[in-house]
Coordinates of N, CA and C in Angstrom, one line a residue:
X1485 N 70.0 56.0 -28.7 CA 69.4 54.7 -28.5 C 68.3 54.5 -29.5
X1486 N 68.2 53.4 -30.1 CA 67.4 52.9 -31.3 C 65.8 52.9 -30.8
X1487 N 65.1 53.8 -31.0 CA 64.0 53.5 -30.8 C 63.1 52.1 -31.5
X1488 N 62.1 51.4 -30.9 CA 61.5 50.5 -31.7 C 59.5 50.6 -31.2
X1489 N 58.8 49.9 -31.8 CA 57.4 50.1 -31.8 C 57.0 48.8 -32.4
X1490 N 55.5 48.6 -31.6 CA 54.9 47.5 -32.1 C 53.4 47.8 -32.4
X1491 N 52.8 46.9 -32.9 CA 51.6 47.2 -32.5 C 50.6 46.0 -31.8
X1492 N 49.7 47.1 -31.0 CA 49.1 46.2 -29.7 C 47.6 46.0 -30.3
X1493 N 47.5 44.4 -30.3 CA 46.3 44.2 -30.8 C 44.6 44.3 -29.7
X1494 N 43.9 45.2 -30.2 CA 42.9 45.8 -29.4 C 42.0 44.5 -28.4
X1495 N 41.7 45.2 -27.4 CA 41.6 44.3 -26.6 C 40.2 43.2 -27.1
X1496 N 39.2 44.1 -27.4 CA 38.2 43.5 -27.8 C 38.5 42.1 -29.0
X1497 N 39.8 42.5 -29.7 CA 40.1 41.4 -30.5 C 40.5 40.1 -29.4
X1498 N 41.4 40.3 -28.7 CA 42.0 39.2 -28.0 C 41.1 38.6 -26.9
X1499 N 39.8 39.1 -26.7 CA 39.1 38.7 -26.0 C 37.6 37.6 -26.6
X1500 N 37.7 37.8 -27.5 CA 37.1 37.0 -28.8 C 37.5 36.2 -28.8
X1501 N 39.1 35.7 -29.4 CA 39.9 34.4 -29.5 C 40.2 33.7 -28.4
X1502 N 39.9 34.5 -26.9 CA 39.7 33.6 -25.8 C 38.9 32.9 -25.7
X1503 N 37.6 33.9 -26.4 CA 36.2 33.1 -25.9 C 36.1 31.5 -27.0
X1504 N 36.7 32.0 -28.4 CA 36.6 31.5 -28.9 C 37.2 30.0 -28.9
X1505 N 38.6 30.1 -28.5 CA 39.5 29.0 -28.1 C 38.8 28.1 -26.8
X1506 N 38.4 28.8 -25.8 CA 37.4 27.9 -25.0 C 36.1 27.3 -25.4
X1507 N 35.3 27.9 -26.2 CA 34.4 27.4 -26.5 C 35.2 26.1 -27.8
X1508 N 35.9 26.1 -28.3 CA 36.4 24.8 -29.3 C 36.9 23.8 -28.1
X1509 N 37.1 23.9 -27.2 CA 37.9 23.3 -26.3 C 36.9 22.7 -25.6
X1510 N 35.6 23.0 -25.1 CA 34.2 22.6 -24.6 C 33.7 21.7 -25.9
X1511 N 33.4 21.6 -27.4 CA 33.3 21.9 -27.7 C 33.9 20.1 -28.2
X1512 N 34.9 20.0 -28.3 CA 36.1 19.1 -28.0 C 35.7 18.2 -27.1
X1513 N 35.9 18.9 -26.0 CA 35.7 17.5 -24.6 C 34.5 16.8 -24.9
X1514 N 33.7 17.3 -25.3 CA 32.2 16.6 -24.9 C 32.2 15.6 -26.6
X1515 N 32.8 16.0 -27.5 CA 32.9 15.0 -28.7 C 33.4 13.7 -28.0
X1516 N 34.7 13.9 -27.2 CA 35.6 12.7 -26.4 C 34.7 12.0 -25.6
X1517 N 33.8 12.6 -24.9 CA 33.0 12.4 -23.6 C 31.7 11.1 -24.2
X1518 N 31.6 11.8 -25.7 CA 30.5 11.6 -26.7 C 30.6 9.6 -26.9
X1519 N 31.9 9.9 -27.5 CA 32.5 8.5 -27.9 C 33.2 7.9 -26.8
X1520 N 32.9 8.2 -25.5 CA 33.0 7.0 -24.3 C 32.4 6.5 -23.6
X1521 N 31.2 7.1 -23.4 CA 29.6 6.8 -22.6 C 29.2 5.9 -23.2
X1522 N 29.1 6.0 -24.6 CA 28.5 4.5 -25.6 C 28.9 3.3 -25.2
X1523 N 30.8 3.3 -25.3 CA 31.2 2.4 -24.7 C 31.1 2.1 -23.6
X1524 N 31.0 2.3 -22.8 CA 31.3 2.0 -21.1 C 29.7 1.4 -21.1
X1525 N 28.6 2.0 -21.6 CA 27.3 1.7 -21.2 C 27.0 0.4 -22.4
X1526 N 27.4 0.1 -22.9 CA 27.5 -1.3 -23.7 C 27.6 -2.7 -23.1
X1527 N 26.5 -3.3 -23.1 CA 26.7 -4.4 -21.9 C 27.1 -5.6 -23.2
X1528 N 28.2 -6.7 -23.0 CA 28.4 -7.6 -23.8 C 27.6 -9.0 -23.4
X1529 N 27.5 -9.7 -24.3 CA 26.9 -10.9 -24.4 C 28.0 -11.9 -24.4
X1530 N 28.5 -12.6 -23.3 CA 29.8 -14.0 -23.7 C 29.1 -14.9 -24.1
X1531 N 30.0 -15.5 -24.8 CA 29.3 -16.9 -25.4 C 30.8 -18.3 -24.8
X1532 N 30.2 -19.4 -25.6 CA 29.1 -19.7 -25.6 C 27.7 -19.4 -24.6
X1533 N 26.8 -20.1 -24.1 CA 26.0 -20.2 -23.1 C 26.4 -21.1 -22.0
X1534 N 26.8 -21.0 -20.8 CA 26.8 -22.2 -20.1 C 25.3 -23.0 -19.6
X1535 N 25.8 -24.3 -19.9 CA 24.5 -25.3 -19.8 C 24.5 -25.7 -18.2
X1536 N 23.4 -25.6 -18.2 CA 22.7 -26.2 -17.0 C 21.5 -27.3 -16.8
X1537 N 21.1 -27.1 -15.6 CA 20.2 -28.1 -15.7 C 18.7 -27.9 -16.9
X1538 N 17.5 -28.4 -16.1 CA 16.4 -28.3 -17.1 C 15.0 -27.5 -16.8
X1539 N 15.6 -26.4 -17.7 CA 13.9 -25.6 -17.5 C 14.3 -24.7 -16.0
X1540 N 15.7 -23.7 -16.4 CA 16.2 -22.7 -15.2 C 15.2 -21.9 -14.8
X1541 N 14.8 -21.7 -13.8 CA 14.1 -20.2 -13.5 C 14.8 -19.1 -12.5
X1542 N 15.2 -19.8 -10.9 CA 15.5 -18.5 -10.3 C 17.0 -18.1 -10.3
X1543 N 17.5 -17.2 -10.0 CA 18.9 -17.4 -10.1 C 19.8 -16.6 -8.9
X1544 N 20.7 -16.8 -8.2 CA 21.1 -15.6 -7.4 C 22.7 -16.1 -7.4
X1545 N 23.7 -14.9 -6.7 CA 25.0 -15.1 -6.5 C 25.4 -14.8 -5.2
X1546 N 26.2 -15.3 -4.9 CA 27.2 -15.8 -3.7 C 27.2 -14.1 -3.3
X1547 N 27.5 -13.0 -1.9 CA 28.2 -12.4 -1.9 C 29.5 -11.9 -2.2
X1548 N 30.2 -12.9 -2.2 CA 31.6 -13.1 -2.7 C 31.8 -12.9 -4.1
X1549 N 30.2 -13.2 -4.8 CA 31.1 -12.9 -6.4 C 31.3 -14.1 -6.7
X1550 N 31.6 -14.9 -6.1 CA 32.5 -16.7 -6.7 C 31.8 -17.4 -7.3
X1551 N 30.3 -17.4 -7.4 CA 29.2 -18.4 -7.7 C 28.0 -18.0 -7.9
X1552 N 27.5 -19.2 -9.1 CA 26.1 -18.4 -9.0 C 25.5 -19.7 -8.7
X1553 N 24.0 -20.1 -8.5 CA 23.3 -21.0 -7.9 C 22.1 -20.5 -8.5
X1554 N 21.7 -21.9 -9.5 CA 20.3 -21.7 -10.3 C 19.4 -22.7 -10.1
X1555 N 18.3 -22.0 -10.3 CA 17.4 -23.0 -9.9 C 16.3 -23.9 -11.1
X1556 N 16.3 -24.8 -11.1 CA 16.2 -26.1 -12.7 C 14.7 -26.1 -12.3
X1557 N 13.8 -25.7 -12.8 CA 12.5 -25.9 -12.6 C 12.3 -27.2 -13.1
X1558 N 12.4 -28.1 -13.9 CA 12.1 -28.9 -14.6 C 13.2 -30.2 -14.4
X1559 N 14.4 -29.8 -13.9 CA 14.8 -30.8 -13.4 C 15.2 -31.2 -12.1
X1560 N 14.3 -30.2 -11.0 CA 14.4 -30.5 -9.8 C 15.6 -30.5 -9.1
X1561 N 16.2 -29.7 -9.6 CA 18.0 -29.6 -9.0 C 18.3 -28.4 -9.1
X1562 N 19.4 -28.2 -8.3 CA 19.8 -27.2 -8.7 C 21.6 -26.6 -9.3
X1563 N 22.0 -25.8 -10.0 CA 23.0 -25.9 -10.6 C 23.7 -24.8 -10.3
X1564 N 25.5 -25.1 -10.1 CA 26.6 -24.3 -9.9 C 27.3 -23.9 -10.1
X1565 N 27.7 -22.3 -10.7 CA 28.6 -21.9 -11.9 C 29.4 -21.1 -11.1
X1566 N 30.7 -21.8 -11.5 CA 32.2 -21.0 -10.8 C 32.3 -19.7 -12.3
X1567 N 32.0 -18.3 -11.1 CA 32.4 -17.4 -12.0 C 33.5 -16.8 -12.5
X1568 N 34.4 -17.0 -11.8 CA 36.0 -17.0 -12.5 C 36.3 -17.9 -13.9
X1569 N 35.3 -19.0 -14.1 CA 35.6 -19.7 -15.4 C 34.4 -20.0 -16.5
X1570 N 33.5 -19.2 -15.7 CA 31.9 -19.8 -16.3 C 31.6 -21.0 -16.3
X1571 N 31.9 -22.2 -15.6 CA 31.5 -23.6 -16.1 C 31.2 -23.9 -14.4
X1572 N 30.3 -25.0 -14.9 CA 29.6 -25.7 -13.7 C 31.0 -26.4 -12.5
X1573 N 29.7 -26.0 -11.5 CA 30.7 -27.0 -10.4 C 30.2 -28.1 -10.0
X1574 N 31.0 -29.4 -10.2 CA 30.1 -30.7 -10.0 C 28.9 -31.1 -10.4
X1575 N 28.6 -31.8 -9.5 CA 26.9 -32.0 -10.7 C 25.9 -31.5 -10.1
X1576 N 24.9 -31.5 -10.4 CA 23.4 -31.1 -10.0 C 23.3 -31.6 -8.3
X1577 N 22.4 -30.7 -7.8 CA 22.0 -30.7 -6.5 C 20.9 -30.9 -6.4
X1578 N 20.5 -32.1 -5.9 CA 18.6 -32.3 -5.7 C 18.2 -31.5 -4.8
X1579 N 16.9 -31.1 -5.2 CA 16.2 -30.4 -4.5 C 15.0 -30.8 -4.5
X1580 N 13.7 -30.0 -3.8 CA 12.5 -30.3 -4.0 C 11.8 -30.6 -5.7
X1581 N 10.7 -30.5 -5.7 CA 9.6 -30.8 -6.9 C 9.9 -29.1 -7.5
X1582 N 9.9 -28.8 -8.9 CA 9.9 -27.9 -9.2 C 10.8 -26.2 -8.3
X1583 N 11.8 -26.2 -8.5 CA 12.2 -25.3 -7.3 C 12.1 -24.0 -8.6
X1584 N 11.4 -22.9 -8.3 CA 11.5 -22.0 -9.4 C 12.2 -20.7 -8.4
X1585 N 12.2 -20.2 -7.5 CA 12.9 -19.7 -6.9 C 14.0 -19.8 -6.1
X1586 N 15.0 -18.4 -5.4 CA 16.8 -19.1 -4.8 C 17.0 -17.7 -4.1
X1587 N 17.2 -18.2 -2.9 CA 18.2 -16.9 -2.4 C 19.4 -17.1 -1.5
X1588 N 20.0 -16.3 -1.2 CA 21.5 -16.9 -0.2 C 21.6 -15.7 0.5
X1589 N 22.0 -16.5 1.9 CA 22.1 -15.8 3.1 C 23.4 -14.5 2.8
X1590 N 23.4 -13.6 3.5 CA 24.5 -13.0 3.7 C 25.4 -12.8 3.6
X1591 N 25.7 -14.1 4.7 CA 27.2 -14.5 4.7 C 27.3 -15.3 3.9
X1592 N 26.8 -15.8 2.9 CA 27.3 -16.6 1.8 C 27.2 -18.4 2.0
X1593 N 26.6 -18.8 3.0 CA 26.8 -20.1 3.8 C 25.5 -20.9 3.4
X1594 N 24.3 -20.3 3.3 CA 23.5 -21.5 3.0 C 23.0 -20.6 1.4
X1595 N 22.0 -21.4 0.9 CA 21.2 -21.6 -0.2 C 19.9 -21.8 0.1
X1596 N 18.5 -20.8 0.2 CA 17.2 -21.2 0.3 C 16.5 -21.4 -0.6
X1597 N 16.2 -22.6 -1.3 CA 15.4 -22.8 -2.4 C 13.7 -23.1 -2.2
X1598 N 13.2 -22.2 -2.9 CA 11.4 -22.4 -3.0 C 11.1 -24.1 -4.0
X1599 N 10.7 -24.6 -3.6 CA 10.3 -25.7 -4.3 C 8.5 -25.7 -4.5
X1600 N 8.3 -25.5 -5.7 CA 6.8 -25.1 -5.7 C 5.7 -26.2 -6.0
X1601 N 6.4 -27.3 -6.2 CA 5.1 -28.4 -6.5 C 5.2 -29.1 -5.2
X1602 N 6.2 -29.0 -3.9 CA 5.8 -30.0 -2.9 C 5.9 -29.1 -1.6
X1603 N 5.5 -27.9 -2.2 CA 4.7 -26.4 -1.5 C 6.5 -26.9 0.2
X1604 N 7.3 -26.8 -0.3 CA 8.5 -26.9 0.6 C 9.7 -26.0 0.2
X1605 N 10.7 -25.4 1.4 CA 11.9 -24.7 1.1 C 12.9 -25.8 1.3
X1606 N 14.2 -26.1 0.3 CA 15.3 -26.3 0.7 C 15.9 -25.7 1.1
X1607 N 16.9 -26.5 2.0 CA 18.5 -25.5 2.3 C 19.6 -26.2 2.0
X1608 N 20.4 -25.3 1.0 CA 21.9 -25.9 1.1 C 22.9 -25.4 1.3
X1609 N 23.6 -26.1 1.9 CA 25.1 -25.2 2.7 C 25.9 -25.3 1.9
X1610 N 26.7 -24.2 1.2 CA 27.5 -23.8 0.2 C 28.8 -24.5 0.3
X1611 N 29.6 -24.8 2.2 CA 30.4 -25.1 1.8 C 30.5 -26.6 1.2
X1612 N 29.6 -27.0 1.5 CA 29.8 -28.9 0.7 C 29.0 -29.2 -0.5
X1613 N 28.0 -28.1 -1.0 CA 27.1 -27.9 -1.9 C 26.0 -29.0 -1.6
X1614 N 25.6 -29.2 -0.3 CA 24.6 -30.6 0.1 C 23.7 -30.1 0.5
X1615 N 22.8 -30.7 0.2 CA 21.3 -30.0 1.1 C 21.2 -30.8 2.3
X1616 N 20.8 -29.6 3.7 CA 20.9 -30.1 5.0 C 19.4 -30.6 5.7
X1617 N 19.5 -31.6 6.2 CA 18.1 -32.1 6.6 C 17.0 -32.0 5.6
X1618 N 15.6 -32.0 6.3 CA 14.4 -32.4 5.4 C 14.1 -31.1 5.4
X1619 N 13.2 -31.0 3.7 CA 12.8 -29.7 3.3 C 11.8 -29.3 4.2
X1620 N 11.7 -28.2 4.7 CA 10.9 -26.9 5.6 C 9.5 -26.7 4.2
X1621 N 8.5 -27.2 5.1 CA 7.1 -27.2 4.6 C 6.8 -25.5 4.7
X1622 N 5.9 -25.3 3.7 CA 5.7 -23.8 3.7 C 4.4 -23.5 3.3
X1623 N 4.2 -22.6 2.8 CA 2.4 -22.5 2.2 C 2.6 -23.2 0.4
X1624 N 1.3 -23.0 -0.5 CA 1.2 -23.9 -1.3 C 1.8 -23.0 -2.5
X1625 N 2.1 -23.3 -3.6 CA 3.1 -23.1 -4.0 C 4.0 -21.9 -4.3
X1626 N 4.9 -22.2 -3.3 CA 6.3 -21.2 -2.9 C 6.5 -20.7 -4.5
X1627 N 6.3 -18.9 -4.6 CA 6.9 -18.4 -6.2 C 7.9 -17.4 -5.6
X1628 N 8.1 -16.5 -4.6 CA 9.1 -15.8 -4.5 C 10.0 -16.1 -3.2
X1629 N 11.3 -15.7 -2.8 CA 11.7 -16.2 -1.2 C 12.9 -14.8 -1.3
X1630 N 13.1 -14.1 -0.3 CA 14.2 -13.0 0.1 C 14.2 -13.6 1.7
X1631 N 15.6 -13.0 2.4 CA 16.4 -13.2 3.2 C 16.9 -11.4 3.6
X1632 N 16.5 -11.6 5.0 CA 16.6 -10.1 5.6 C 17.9 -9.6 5.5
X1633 N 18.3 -8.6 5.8 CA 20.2 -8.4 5.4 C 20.8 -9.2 7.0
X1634 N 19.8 -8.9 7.9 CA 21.2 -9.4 9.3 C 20.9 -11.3 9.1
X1635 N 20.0 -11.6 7.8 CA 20.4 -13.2 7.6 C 19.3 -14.1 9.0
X1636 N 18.7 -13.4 9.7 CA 17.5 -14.1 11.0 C 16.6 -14.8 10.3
X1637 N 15.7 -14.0 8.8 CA 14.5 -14.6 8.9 C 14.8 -14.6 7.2
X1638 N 13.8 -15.7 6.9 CA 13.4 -15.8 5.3 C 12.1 -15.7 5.1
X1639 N 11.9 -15.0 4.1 CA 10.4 -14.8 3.9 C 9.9 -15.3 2.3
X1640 N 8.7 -16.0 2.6 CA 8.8 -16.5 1.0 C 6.9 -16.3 0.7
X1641 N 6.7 -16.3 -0.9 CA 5.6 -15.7 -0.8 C 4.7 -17.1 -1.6
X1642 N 3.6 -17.6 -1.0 CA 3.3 -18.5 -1.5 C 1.9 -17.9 -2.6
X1643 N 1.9 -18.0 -3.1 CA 0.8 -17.6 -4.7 C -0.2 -18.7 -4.7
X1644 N -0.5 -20.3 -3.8 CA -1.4 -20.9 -4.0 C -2.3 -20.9 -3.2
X1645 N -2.1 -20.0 -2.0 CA -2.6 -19.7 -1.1 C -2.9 -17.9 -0.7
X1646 N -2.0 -17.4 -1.0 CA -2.2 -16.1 -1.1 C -1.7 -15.4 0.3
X1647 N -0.7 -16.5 0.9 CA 0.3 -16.0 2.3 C 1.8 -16.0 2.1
X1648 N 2.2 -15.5 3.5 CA 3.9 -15.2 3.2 C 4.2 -16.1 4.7
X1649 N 5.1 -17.2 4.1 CA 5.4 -17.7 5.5 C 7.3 -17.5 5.8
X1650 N 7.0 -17.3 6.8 CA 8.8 -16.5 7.6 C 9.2 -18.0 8.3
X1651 N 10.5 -18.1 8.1 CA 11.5 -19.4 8.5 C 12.2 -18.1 9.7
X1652 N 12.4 -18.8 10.8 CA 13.5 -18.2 11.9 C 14.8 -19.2 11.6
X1653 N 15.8 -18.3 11.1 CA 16.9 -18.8 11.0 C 17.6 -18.7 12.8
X1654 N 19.0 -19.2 13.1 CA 19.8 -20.8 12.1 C 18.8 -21.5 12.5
X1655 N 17.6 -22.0 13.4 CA 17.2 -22.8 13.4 C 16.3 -23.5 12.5
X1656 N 15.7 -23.0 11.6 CA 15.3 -23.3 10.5 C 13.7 -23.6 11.3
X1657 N 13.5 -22.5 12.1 CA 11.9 -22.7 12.8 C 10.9 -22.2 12.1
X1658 N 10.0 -22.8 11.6 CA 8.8 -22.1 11.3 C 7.6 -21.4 11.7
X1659 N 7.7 -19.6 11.7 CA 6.9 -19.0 12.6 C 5.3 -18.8 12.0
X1660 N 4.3 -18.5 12.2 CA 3.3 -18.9 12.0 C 2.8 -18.0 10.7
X1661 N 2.4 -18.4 9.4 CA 2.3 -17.9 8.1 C 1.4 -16.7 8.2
X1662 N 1.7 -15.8 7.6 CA 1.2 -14.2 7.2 C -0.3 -14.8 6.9
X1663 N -1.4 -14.2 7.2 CA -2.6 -14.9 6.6 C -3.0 -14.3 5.2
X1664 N -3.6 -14.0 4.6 CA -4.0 -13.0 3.8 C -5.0 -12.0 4.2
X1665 N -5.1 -11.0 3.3 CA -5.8 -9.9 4.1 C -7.5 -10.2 4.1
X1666 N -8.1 -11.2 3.4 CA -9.6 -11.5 3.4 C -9.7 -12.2 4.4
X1667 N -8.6 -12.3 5.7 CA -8.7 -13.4 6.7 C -9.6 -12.9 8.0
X1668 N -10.4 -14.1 8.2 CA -11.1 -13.7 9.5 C -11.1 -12.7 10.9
X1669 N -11.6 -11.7 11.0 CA -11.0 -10.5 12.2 C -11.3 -11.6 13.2
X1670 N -10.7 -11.2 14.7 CA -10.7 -11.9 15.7 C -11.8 -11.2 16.2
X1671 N -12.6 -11.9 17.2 CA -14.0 -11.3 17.6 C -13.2 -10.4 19.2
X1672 N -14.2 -9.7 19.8 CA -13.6 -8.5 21.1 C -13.5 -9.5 21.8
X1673 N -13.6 -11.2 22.1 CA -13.0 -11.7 23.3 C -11.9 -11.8 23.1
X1674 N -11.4 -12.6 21.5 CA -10.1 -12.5 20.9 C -9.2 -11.8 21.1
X1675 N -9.7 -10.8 20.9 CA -8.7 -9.5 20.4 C -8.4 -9.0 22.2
X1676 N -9.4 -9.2 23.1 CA -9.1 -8.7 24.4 C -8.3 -10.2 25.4
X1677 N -7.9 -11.4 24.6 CA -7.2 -11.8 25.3 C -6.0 -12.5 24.7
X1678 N -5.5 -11.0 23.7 CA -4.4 -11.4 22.7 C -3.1 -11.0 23.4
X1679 N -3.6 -9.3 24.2 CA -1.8 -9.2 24.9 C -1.6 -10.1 25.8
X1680 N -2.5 -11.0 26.7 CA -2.4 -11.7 27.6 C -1.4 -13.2 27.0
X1681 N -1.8 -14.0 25.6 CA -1.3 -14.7 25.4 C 0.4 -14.6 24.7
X1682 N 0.2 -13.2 24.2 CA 1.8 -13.1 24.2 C 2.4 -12.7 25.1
X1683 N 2.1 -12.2 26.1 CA 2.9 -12.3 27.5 C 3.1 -13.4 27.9
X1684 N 2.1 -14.4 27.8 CA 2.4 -16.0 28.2 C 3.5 -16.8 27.1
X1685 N 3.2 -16.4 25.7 CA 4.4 -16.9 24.6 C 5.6 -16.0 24.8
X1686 N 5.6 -15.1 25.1 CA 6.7 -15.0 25.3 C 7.5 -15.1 27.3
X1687 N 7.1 -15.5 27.9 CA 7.5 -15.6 29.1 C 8.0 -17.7 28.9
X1688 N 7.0 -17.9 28.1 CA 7.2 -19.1 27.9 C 9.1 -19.5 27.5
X1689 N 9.0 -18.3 26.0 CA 10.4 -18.7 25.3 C 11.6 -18.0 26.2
X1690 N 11.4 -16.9 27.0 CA 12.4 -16.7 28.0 C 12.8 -17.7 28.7
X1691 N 11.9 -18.3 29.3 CA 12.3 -19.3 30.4 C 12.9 -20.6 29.3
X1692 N 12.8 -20.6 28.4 CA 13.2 -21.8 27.3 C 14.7 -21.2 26.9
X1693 N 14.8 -20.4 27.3 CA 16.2 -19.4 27.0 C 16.1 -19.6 25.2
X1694 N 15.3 -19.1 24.6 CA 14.9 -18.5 23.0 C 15.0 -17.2 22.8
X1695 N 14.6 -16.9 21.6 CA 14.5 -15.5 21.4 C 13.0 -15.4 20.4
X1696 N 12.8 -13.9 20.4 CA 11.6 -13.8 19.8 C 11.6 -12.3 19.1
X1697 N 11.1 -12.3 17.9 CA 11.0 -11.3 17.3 C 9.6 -10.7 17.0
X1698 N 9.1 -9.4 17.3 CA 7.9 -9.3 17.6 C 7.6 -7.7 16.9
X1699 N 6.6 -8.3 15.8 CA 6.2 -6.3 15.1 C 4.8 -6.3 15.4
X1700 N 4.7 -4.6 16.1 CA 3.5 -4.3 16.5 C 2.7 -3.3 15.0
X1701 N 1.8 -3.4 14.9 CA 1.1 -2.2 13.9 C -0.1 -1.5 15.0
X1702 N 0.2 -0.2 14.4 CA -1.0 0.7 15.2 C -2.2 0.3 14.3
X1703 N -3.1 0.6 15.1 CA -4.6 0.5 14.3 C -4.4 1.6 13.7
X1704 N -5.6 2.0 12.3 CA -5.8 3.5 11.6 C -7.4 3.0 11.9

């Protein structure tokens, strides 16, 4: 029988070109990895610009994604971009005197706009794009407004006054404005016949079959 022989390459060699082959291969990925991050983190600019009303300030979108709803400081309206094509929907929506801020409920159903020169909130209901009843008086001039996630209350911050006044949604009730913190302490008769009156406000709204929302703070 034909004998045959090879030779066996030392281990120390072959353990080199493993390391080696991995580290090109690391080495590799992260060049690929290099030239994708750029891309992906690249935010694009579409053009043209869609036009709207005059002198935009606040701006917010639909949950849905379907719309955005801006707010025209300067032309007292406000404006509706279908985002599947960028272009307006219908025409301008009147609103108060200067509206510079916008928020939308939740569920996507109304529209609360700060109107800051006739110190008032609008509301408009998305599905007809109309504003509903007379604007909700607020402190003096409305500059920010958010809407809590379960959609109950709106809170808006007035800057001419230096309070936050809360809307009780659906009814669109106005609960009594945040004061600011330079505001008058209540003297010890006050303050000792304050649980008594909300026991009476609220025994009141029970029997009125209402509801009431109520935050306590501890003293420090």
């Amino acid at each position: 029988m034909t004998g045959f022989s090879f030779n066996r390459v030392p281990r120390s060699t072959g353990v080199r070109r493993s390391v080696l082959l991995r580290a090109c291969g690391f080495l590799l990925a992260l060049f690929f990895i290099g030239l994708a991050v750029p891309a992906a983190r690249a935010d694009t600019v579409l053009s043209p610009p869609i036009g709207v009303g005059q002198s935009p300030e606040g701006i917010a979108i639909t949950p849905d994604g379907k719309y955005v709803y801006v707010a025209d400081s300067d032309g007292d309206a406000v404006s509706v971009i279908a985002t599947a094509s960028n272009t307006l929907v219908g025409g301008l929506i009147p609103v108060g005197k200067s509206p510079d801020c916008i928020a939308i409920t939740p569920d996507g159903k109304y529209v609360y706009v700060a109107n800051s020169r006739d110190h008032t909130v609008s509301v408009i209901a998305t599905a007809s794009n109309t504003v509903m009843g007379s604007p909700i008086a607020v402190g003096k001039l409305p500059s920010g407004i958010a809407i809590t996630p379960d959609g109950k209350y709106v809170y808006v911050t007035n800057s001419g006054d230096n309070t936050v006044s809360v809307i009780q949604r659906p009814i669109q009730h106005m609960l009594p404005t945040v004061p600011p913190a330079s505001a008058r302490a209540p003297t010890p008769g006050e303050a000792a016949l304050a649980p008594l009156a909300l026991l009476l406000a609220l025994a009141a709204l029970l029997l009125a079959g209402g509801a009431v929302a109520v935050a306590w703070r501890r003293k420090r």
